[in-house]
Amino acid sequence: MNPLPAREAGRGFFFSDRRALQQGPTPEVPFVKLTGARLIIDFLTQRGIDTLAGVPGGAVLPLYEALGDSRIRHVLARHEQAAGFIAQGMARTSGRAGVCLVTSGPGVTNVVTALADARMDSVPLVCIAGQVPTYMLGTDAFQEVAALDIVRPITKACYSLKSAHQIPEVLTEAFQVSEHGRPGPVLIEFPKDVQLEQTPARGIPVAPLPAAIPAALAAANARAYDQAAALIGAAQRPLLYCGGGIITARAQALARQLAERARIPVVTTLMALGLLPHDHALHLGMLGMHGARYTNLAVEAADLLIAIGARFDDRATGNPKQFARGARIIHIDIDVRELGKIRAPTLAIQDDAASAVRELLQRIKPGKEDDRKLASWHGLIAGLKSSHPLAMPRVERLCSPYGIMRALGEFLPADAIVTTDVGQHQMWAAQALPLGHTNRWLTSGGLGTMGFGLPAAIGAALASKDTPVLCITGDGSLLMSIHELATLAELGLDVKIIALDNAALGLVRQQQELFYQRRYVGSRYLHSIDFVAAAAAFGIRAIDLRDEPAGLELLRQFLRATGPALIRVPIGEEEHVLPMVPPGAANTEALVHLDARPA
Ligand SMILES: Cc1ncc(C[n+]2csc(CCOP(=O)(O)OP(=O)(O)O)c2C)c(N)n1
């Protein structure tokens, strides 16, 4: 540890070594001294980080100063939670770790939700957080919180830099941990004196990545895949249950190949939506709480479930004891802790989803016998589809849940990125939007965080330039991140916000209607917001969509124009998202019509 004197540490007038800056990259100049802050920024630059999001404060100012001397673009979010979600939007789109930068104390506590969200959805995220100087730690200094104690349970790893010498190793490890295996968030606490500490510049170690799966395990897996292929061969009614792990591994095309070669129907989780095109013969859509009846009934009828990169989340399984009762289960996941966590599998394999699908593809060669049995299974599913279709009401009005989704589906470019917030609008989008590219569907699945949609859309647009981005949100969710309209206006990105305004916390209100005797406690907004005026105040073009003949054309024009815009869509508060499996019930007990609700 090498704390600087208080004179330099506390006041923020310390300047980084200009002479060292002029001498260029660090590795070839062994005796040049750099500040810890400069070393970190050099590290990020060398790693190819070109954009990060953050909010500055006293405890990170040396880092910001070094950032100002670099080529890295800093996106100034209006709240640290949003900085975390902007970084997530970049990470979910690019597959590489997103970086956010926050100050100590409230900066750290504000970013906690974005970290927890990344943990639940396996998103690689590196958060660099300021901290009070090391010699003040534990003194309740101004803006001091025990950051590591707060984030330990919701990060994959967290680090405290006690000396600038540790920077190359700690940062290398932090990025590896975040991106490798099952991705997740990491936090690095960076005390201010360590940012200012002068340290001999050293090259950043290029540590080879450990193999995703150790060699011994890979050998054992080969036998397990033989068994898996045998189980698939013997099954009469096999079903692929695909989760977000397939998207993380960028194995969508492989998974589609597997489904098509083996002619196995596919159900997906919310996270893996769009794995197969909407109209693909093997596509059964999203299972679980708001899945179609036929999807959940197909799971119930299956005699073999091949779960890849899915974690048997309760939103997907309903009551897990009554989930897929007649099925053997092959469960493949990169994270060994997921195997058997909820449901004891017949066969468990720890592997990366892409490798798993490749292994299965090598072993599966369906023959004549399979044709007969699969024809009967497909026939059974076709029957379920016609007897238990997805209950989407006939749509006459544009300003209705399925009316707006249908219109968006028509106008949406095939490569568009769609982000959502959390609520009814998220489920209407999941049910009705014809999604085609799965790593282009960004939604907060595990934590279900309102306020995710807008900053994630900004991050997606930053990571995928020239791609149109659509953020489907509700009035409640938008209000939780509405300040990010300012960030969006500043950046001028091509993000279109579709705000479904029902003057209510719709999904909560729906549960109160169905299960709490219509006692709408705290779920309706008594004061309505003029979102069009609010957006205009932030510098964003906005319109109010109406049910009038010109509405559809207006929507099309707004979506076509480049640059940010907000489209408010009035939605009746009485609208429902159905089917709905009552919390704690089996997936087969979904409510489909409201007259089926409990008295
Ligand atoms: C941060 C956060 N707080 C509370 C909730 C609980 N919750 C889930 S859905 C919902 C209502 C969402 O309302 P809105 O964004 O307007 O969408 P709608 O359901 O009306 O489409 C609430 C409060 C949550 N998911 N996230």
XYZ file of C-alpha atoms in Angstrom, residues 28-480:
453
model
C 7.928 -0.334 -23.687
C 8.783 2.399 -21.174
C 9.533 0.479 -17.988
C 10.662 3.409 -15.847
C 7.878 5.829 -16.612
C 5.584 6.351 -13.689
C 1.875 6.707 -14.234
C -0.981 7.316 -11.869
C -3.278 4.451 -11.030
C -6.066 6.337 -12.779
C -4.054 6.619 -15.979
C -3.093 2.965 -15.817
C -6.742 1.913 -15.627
C -7.713 4.099 -18.555
C -4.770 2.698 -20.558
C -5.954 -0.786 -19.683
C -9.505 -0.068 -20.880
C -8.165 1.470 -24.084
C -5.976 -1.553 -24.771
C -8.955 -3.802 -24.182
C -10.820 -2.040 -26.939
C -13.330 -0.249 -24.732
C -14.371 2.752 -26.789
C -17.436 3.861 -24.825
C -18.395 3.736 -21.171
C -21.232 5.269 -19.181
C -21.039 6.953 -15.828
C -21.703 9.774 -13.431
C -18.702 11.519 -11.827
C -18.159 12.562 -8.214
C -15.311 13.609 -5.947
C -14.004 10.099 -5.385
C -13.519 9.364 -9.089
C -12.281 12.710 -10.363
C -8.679 11.557 -10.944
C -10.098 8.766 -13.081
C -12.268 11.246 -14.983
C -9.259 13.435 -15.586
C -7.351 10.516 -17.068
C -10.443 9.627 -19.093
C -10.418 13.134 -20.536
C -6.927 12.483 -21.888
C -7.997 9.273 -23.621
C -9.951 8.343 -26.736
C -12.670 6.612 -24.727
C -16.084 8.198 -25.106
C -17.811 8.925 -21.828
C -21.600 8.878 -21.871
C -22.913 10.995 -19.040
C -25.977 9.231 -17.685
C -28.382 11.161 -15.478
C -28.452 8.472 -12.788
C -25.986 5.702 -11.934
C -28.619 2.983 -12.305
C -29.075 4.161 -15.872
C -25.297 4.185 -16.398
C -25.353 0.507 -15.387
C -28.209 -0.212 -17.788
C -26.554 1.708 -20.638
C -23.470 -0.478 -20.092
C -25.756 -3.532 -20.000
C -27.382 -2.455 -23.276
C -23.925 -2.310 -24.856
C -22.969 -5.683 -23.358
C -26.197 -7.491 -24.276
C -25.833 -6.234 -27.847
C -22.117 -6.815 -28.365
C -21.562 -9.863 -26.131
C -18.553 -8.138 -24.529
C -18.348 -6.605 -21.074
C -19.949 -3.187 -20.760
C -18.236 -0.697 -18.466
C -19.756 1.851 -16.102
C -18.067 4.309 -13.831
C -19.582 5.617 -10.585
C -18.451 7.585 -7.591
C -18.305 6.287 -4.018
C -21.255 6.192 -1.596
C -24.494 7.114 -3.393
C -22.885 6.347 -6.754
C -22.405 2.761 -5.614
C -25.797 2.384 -3.948
C -27.511 3.791 -7.063
C -25.856 1.280 -9.379
C -26.780 -1.747 -7.250
C -30.010 -2.533 -9.142
C -28.196 -2.636 -12.487
C -25.613 -5.018 -11.010
C -28.267 -7.326 -9.547
C -30.100 -7.255 -12.859
C -26.920 -8.238 -14.727
C -26.340 -11.082 -12.281
C -29.821 -12.523 -12.837
C -29.616 -12.268 -16.631
C -25.939 -13.296 -16.904
C -24.749 -10.053 -18.489
C -21.032 -9.171 -18.507
C -20.713 -5.833 -16.755
C -17.659 -4.177 -15.180
C -18.403 -1.408 -12.717
C -15.495 0.769 -11.607
C -16.432 2.616 -8.439
C -14.636 5.371 -6.619
C -13.949 4.990 -2.911
C -12.642 7.236 -0.159
C -8.843 7.094 0.280
C -7.544 3.890 1.867
C -6.404 5.694 5.015
C -9.972 6.916 5.601
C -11.700 3.588 5.019
C -13.946 2.596 7.914
C -14.189 6.121 9.344
C -17.646 7.010 7.955
C -15.899 9.496 5.731
C -17.975 11.652 3.404
C -19.624 9.422 0.782
C -18.163 6.234 2.180
C -20.153 3.006 1.998
C -18.911 -0.536 2.423
C -19.265 -1.140 -1.287
C -17.969 -4.704 -1.324
C -20.246 -5.783 1.507
C -23.203 -4.349 -0.390
C -22.482 -5.866 -3.794
C -20.891 -9.208 -2.862
C -24.146 -11.240 -3.079
C -25.190 -9.685 -6.395
C -21.901 -9.749 -8.303
C -19.855 -12.579 -9.712
C -16.782 -11.071 -8.048
C -15.791 -7.799 -6.425
C -12.382 -6.288 -5.797
C -10.835 -3.516 -3.763
C -7.629 -2.020 -5.137
C -5.266 -1.310 -2.290
C -2.348 -0.272 -4.457
C -1.871 0.838 -8.032
C 0.557 -2.076 -8.480
C -2.417 -4.407 -8.403
C -4.197 -2.760 -11.316
C -2.989 -4.905 -14.233
C -3.691 -8.207 -12.496
C -6.970 -7.185 -10.894
C -8.414 -5.636 -14.036
C -7.342 -8.543 -16.199
C -8.992 -10.971 -13.814
C -12.103 -8.824 -13.394
C -12.793 -8.722 -17.138
C -12.109 -12.432 -17.487
C -14.432 -13.323 -14.648
C -17.132 -11.058 -16.033
C -17.039 -12.423 -19.574
C -15.968 -15.990 -19.076
C -18.135 -19.052 -18.440
C -21.517 -17.794 -17.295
C -21.093 -14.025 -17.655
C -21.984 -11.631 -14.876
C -21.248 -8.328 -13.188
C -18.080 -7.439 -11.283
C -17.297 -4.336 -9.263
C -13.855 -2.860 -8.682
C -13.578 -0.398 -5.834
C -10.865 2.148 -6.524
C -9.901 4.375 -3.561
C -8.992 7.905 -4.504
C -5.424 7.718 -3.200
C -4.820 4.622 -5.317
C -6.082 6.524 -8.359
C -3.484 9.176 -7.601
C -0.664 6.824 -6.646
C 2.333 6.871 -8.974
C 3.378 3.456 -10.075
C 5.960 2.214 -12.561
C 4.055 1.532 -15.731
C 3.965 -2.122 -16.598
C 2.572 -3.949 -19.541
C -0.884 -5.350 -19.095
C -0.569 -9.118 -18.737
C -2.202 -10.960 -21.585
C -3.366 -13.923 -19.575
C -4.622 -16.812 -21.667
C -8.280 -17.532 -21.052
C -8.859 -20.721 -19.139
C -10.833 -23.282 -21.140
C -14.578 -22.864 -20.619
C -14.724 -26.501 -19.636
C -11.727 -28.313 -18.101
C -10.320 -31.144 -20.240
C -11.360 -33.904 -17.813
C -14.915 -32.625 -17.778
C -14.993 -32.392 -21.568
C -13.989 -36.081 -21.761
C -16.726 -37.061 -19.322
C -19.166 -34.936 -21.297
C -18.462 -36.923 -24.451
C -19.970 -39.993 -22.747
C -22.852 -37.929 -21.387
C -23.658 -36.662 -24.883
C -23.803 -40.256 -26.120
C -26.363 -40.909 -23.399
C -28.232 -37.728 -24.321
C -28.399 -38.811 -27.955
C -29.727 -42.203 -26.847
C -32.402 -40.558 -24.697
C -33.420 -38.340 -27.620
C -33.502 -41.347 -29.932
C -35.753 -43.248 -27.528
C -38.130 -40.362 -26.814
C -41.570 -40.326 -28.402
C -42.341 -36.712 -27.606
C -39.090 -34.718 -27.245
C -39.094 -30.964 -26.698
C -36.261 -28.431 -26.700
C -36.503 -25.944 -23.835
C -34.114 -23.121 -24.786
C -33.019 -20.362 -22.453
C -30.905 -17.222 -22.439
C -27.700 -19.285 -22.263
C -28.129 -19.986 -25.982
C -28.185 -16.257 -26.700
C -25.202 -15.596 -24.448
C -23.258 -18.292 -26.307
C -24.466 -16.822 -29.630
C -25.650 -20.314 -30.515
C -28.995 -19.365 -32.077
C -28.186 -20.636 -35.560
C -26.797 -23.887 -34.157
C -29.862 -24.427 -31.992
C -32.110 -23.887 -34.978
C -30.055 -26.414 -36.928
C -30.446 -28.922 -34.108
C -34.210 -28.428 -33.914
C -34.567 -28.772 -37.677
C -32.289 -31.785 -38.050
C -33.949 -33.679 -35.204
C -37.371 -32.141 -35.964
C -37.877 -31.375 -32.310
C -40.345 -28.613 -31.412
C -38.925 -25.687 -29.430
C -40.205 -23.727 -26.454
C -38.186 -20.761 -25.261
C -37.946 -18.656 -22.161
C -38.560 -14.912 -22.251
C -34.794 -14.438 -22.649
C -34.510 -16.635 -25.729
C -37.504 -15.279 -27.637
C -37.036 -15.100 -31.359
C -34.774 -18.141 -31.484
C -36.972 -19.384 -34.293
C -39.040 -17.070 -36.482
C -42.639 -16.629 -35.330
C -44.034 -18.686 -38.191
C -41.497 -21.534 -38.058
C -43.184 -24.933 -37.969
C -41.230 -26.026 -34.886
C -41.730 -22.781 -32.973
C -43.971 -23.112 -29.940
C -43.204 -19.729 -28.396
C -42.636 -18.736 -24.808
C -43.548 -21.106 -22.031
C -44.657 -20.158 -18.540
C -46.772 -17.538 -16.828
C -47.912 -15.668 -19.942
C -47.168 -18.336 -22.525
C -49.831 -19.679 -24.879
C -51.923 -22.529 -23.496
C -50.721 -24.842 -26.247
C -47.091 -24.142 -25.341
C -47.543 -25.092 -21.713
C -49.709 -28.096 -22.632
C -47.023 -29.301 -25.047
C -44.489 -29.179 -22.205
C -46.902 -31.201 -20.100
C -47.317 -33.767 -22.891
C -43.579 -34.150 -23.579
C -41.752 -37.285 -22.501
C -38.299 -35.694 -22.840
C -37.296 -32.105 -22.151
C -33.886 -31.029 -23.418
C -33.131 -27.878 -21.423
C -30.198 -25.871 -22.783
C -29.031 -22.670 -21.097
C -32.278 -22.438 -19.143
C -32.564 -22.358 -15.383
C -36.102 -23.580 -14.630
C -37.071 -20.114 -13.435
C -40.451 -20.060 -11.696
C -41.912 -17.688 -14.312
C -41.162 -20.417 -16.851
C -42.089 -23.510 -14.837
C -45.025 -22.327 -12.722
C -45.196 -24.634 -9.729
C -42.012 -26.634 -10.393
C -43.430 -29.792 -8.777
C -46.125 -29.864 -11.416
C -43.890 -28.921 -14.324
C -43.358 -31.418 -17.155
C -44.348 -34.261 -14.854
C -44.233 -36.915 -17.537
C -40.854 -35.959 -18.933
C -37.328 -37.124 -18.455
C -35.006 -34.178 -18.344
C -31.642 -33.526 -19.936
C -30.306 -30.345 -18.385
C -27.269 -28.649 -19.945
C -25.869 -25.477 -18.424
C -22.482 -23.781 -18.144
C -23.135 -23.081 -14.476
C -22.949 -26.286 -12.459
C -25.026 -24.689 -9.690
C -28.051 -24.598 -11.975
C -28.009 -28.356 -12.574
C -30.590 -29.921 -10.290
C -31.213 -26.638 -8.438
C -34.947 -26.703 -9.120
C -35.603 -30.047 -10.763
C -33.548 -33.252 -10.554
C -32.554 -34.088 -14.144
C -32.256 -37.567 -15.638
C -28.998 -36.419 -17.177
C -27.029 -33.297 -16.246
C -24.223 -31.897 -18.374
C -22.090 -28.903 -17.515
C -21.234 -27.221 -20.778
C -21.438 -24.066 -22.800
C -24.625 -23.949 -24.882
C -22.819 -23.652 -28.229
C -20.591 -26.619 -27.470
C -23.617 -28.599 -26.249
C -25.566 -28.033 -29.434
C -22.529 -28.942 -31.562
C -22.057 -32.180 -29.631
C -25.714 -33.103 -30.041
C -25.670 -32.223 -33.728
C -22.785 -34.637 -34.263
C -24.725 -37.482 -32.729
C -28.249 -36.998 -34.012
C -29.151 -38.615 -37.303
C -32.875 -39.269 -37.408
C -34.010 -42.265 -39.432
C -37.284 -43.696 -40.796
C -38.485 -44.886 -37.397
C -38.140 -41.321 -36.078
C -40.280 -40.015 -38.942
C -43.258 -42.032 -37.759
C -43.059 -41.210 -34.099
C -42.313 -37.515 -34.715
C -45.226 -37.243 -37.143
C -47.541 -38.380 -34.393
C -45.956 -35.934 -31.887
C -46.236 -33.052 -34.347
C -49.846 -34.044 -34.971
C -50.575 -33.914 -31.255
C -49.027 -30.441 -31.037
C -50.981 -29.210 -34.061
C -54.131 -30.353 -32.256
C -53.109 -28.432 -29.122
C -52.446 -25.341 -31.202
C -55.906 -25.349 -32.730
C -57.753 -26.269 -29.542
C -55.798 -23.900 -27.249
C -54.607 -20.957 -29.365
C -52.922 -17.887 -27.933
C -55.861 -15.811 -26.749
C -55.108 -12.555 -28.537
C -58.334 -10.580 -28.866
C -59.381 -9.460 -32.311
C -57.823 -6.121 -32.904
C -59.752 -3.279 -34.413
C -58.069 -0.421 -32.621
C -54.495 0.775 -33.086
C -54.393 2.074 -29.514
C -54.884 -1.329 -27.932
C -52.241 -3.777 -26.677
C -52.293 -6.167 -29.610
C -53.237 -3.485 -32.136
C -50.067 -1.521 -31.466
C -47.914 -4.678 -31.373
C -49.304 -5.767 -34.720
C -48.612 -2.354 -36.241
C -45.081 -2.296 -34.800
C -44.514 -5.807 -36.143
C -45.419 -4.571 -39.619
C -43.155 -1.532 -39.557
C -40.218 -2.948 -37.617
C -37.093 -3.498 -39.729
C -35.921 -7.112 -39.470
C -32.650 -6.121 -37.815
C -34.176 -3.730 -35.272
C -33.196 -4.066 -31.627
C -36.128 -4.147 -29.236
C -35.815 -3.325 -25.546
C -38.671 -3.452 -23.082
C -39.444 -2.388 -19.594
C -41.341 -4.539 -17.142
C -45.087 -4.977 -16.955
C -48.013 -5.816 -19.201
C -46.396 -4.062 -22.161
C -43.384 -6.382 -21.854
C -45.599 -9.460 -22.013
C -47.745 -8.126 -24.870
C -44.533 -7.519 -26.802
C -43.225 -10.980 -25.897
C -46.446 -12.613 -27.073
C -47.136 -10.631 -30.209
C -44.031 -9.045 -31.733
C -42.630 -11.114 -34.596
C -39.063 -11.257 -33.299
C -36.461 -12.715 -35.561
C -33.076 -12.006 -33.989
C -32.674 -13.015 -30.404
C -29.652 -11.022 -29.367
C -31.729 -8.089 -30.487
C -34.408 -8.614 -27.832
C -33.216 -6.988 -24.624
C -35.451 -7.382 -21.611
C -34.967 -7.590 -17.896
C -35.981 -11.202 -17.348
C -34.653 -12.391 -14.011
C -34.866 -9.299 -11.837
C -37.742 -7.761 -13.793
C -36.558 -4.211 -13.319
C -38.791 -1.302 -14.246
C -36.587 1.466 -15.615
C -34.437 -0.899 -17.691
C -35.865 -0.202 -21.144
C -34.772 3.339 -22.004
C -31.137 3.235 -20.805
C -30.715 -0.275 -22.254
C -31.954 1.094 -25.590
C -29.380 3.891 -25.408
C -26.646 1.305 -24.738
C -27.846 -0.885 -27.605
C -27.813 2.063 -30.007
C -24.289 2.969 -28.893
C -23.065 -0.586 -29.452
C -24.811 -1.160 -32.742
C -24.554 2.018 -34.723
C -26.966 2.514 -37.605
C -29.376 -0.061 -36.169
C -32.847 1.192 -35.321
C -33.722 0.616 -31.688
C -37.234 0.407 -30.296
C -37.959 0.715 -26.594
C -41.375 -0.585 -25.582
C -42.256 0.793 -22.185
C -45.122 1.513 -19.812
C -45.868 4.832 -18.165
C -44.751 3.521 -14.754
C -41.484 2.097 -16.048
C -40.700 5.170 -18.138
C -41.103 7.388 -15.099
C -38.395 5.365 -13.363
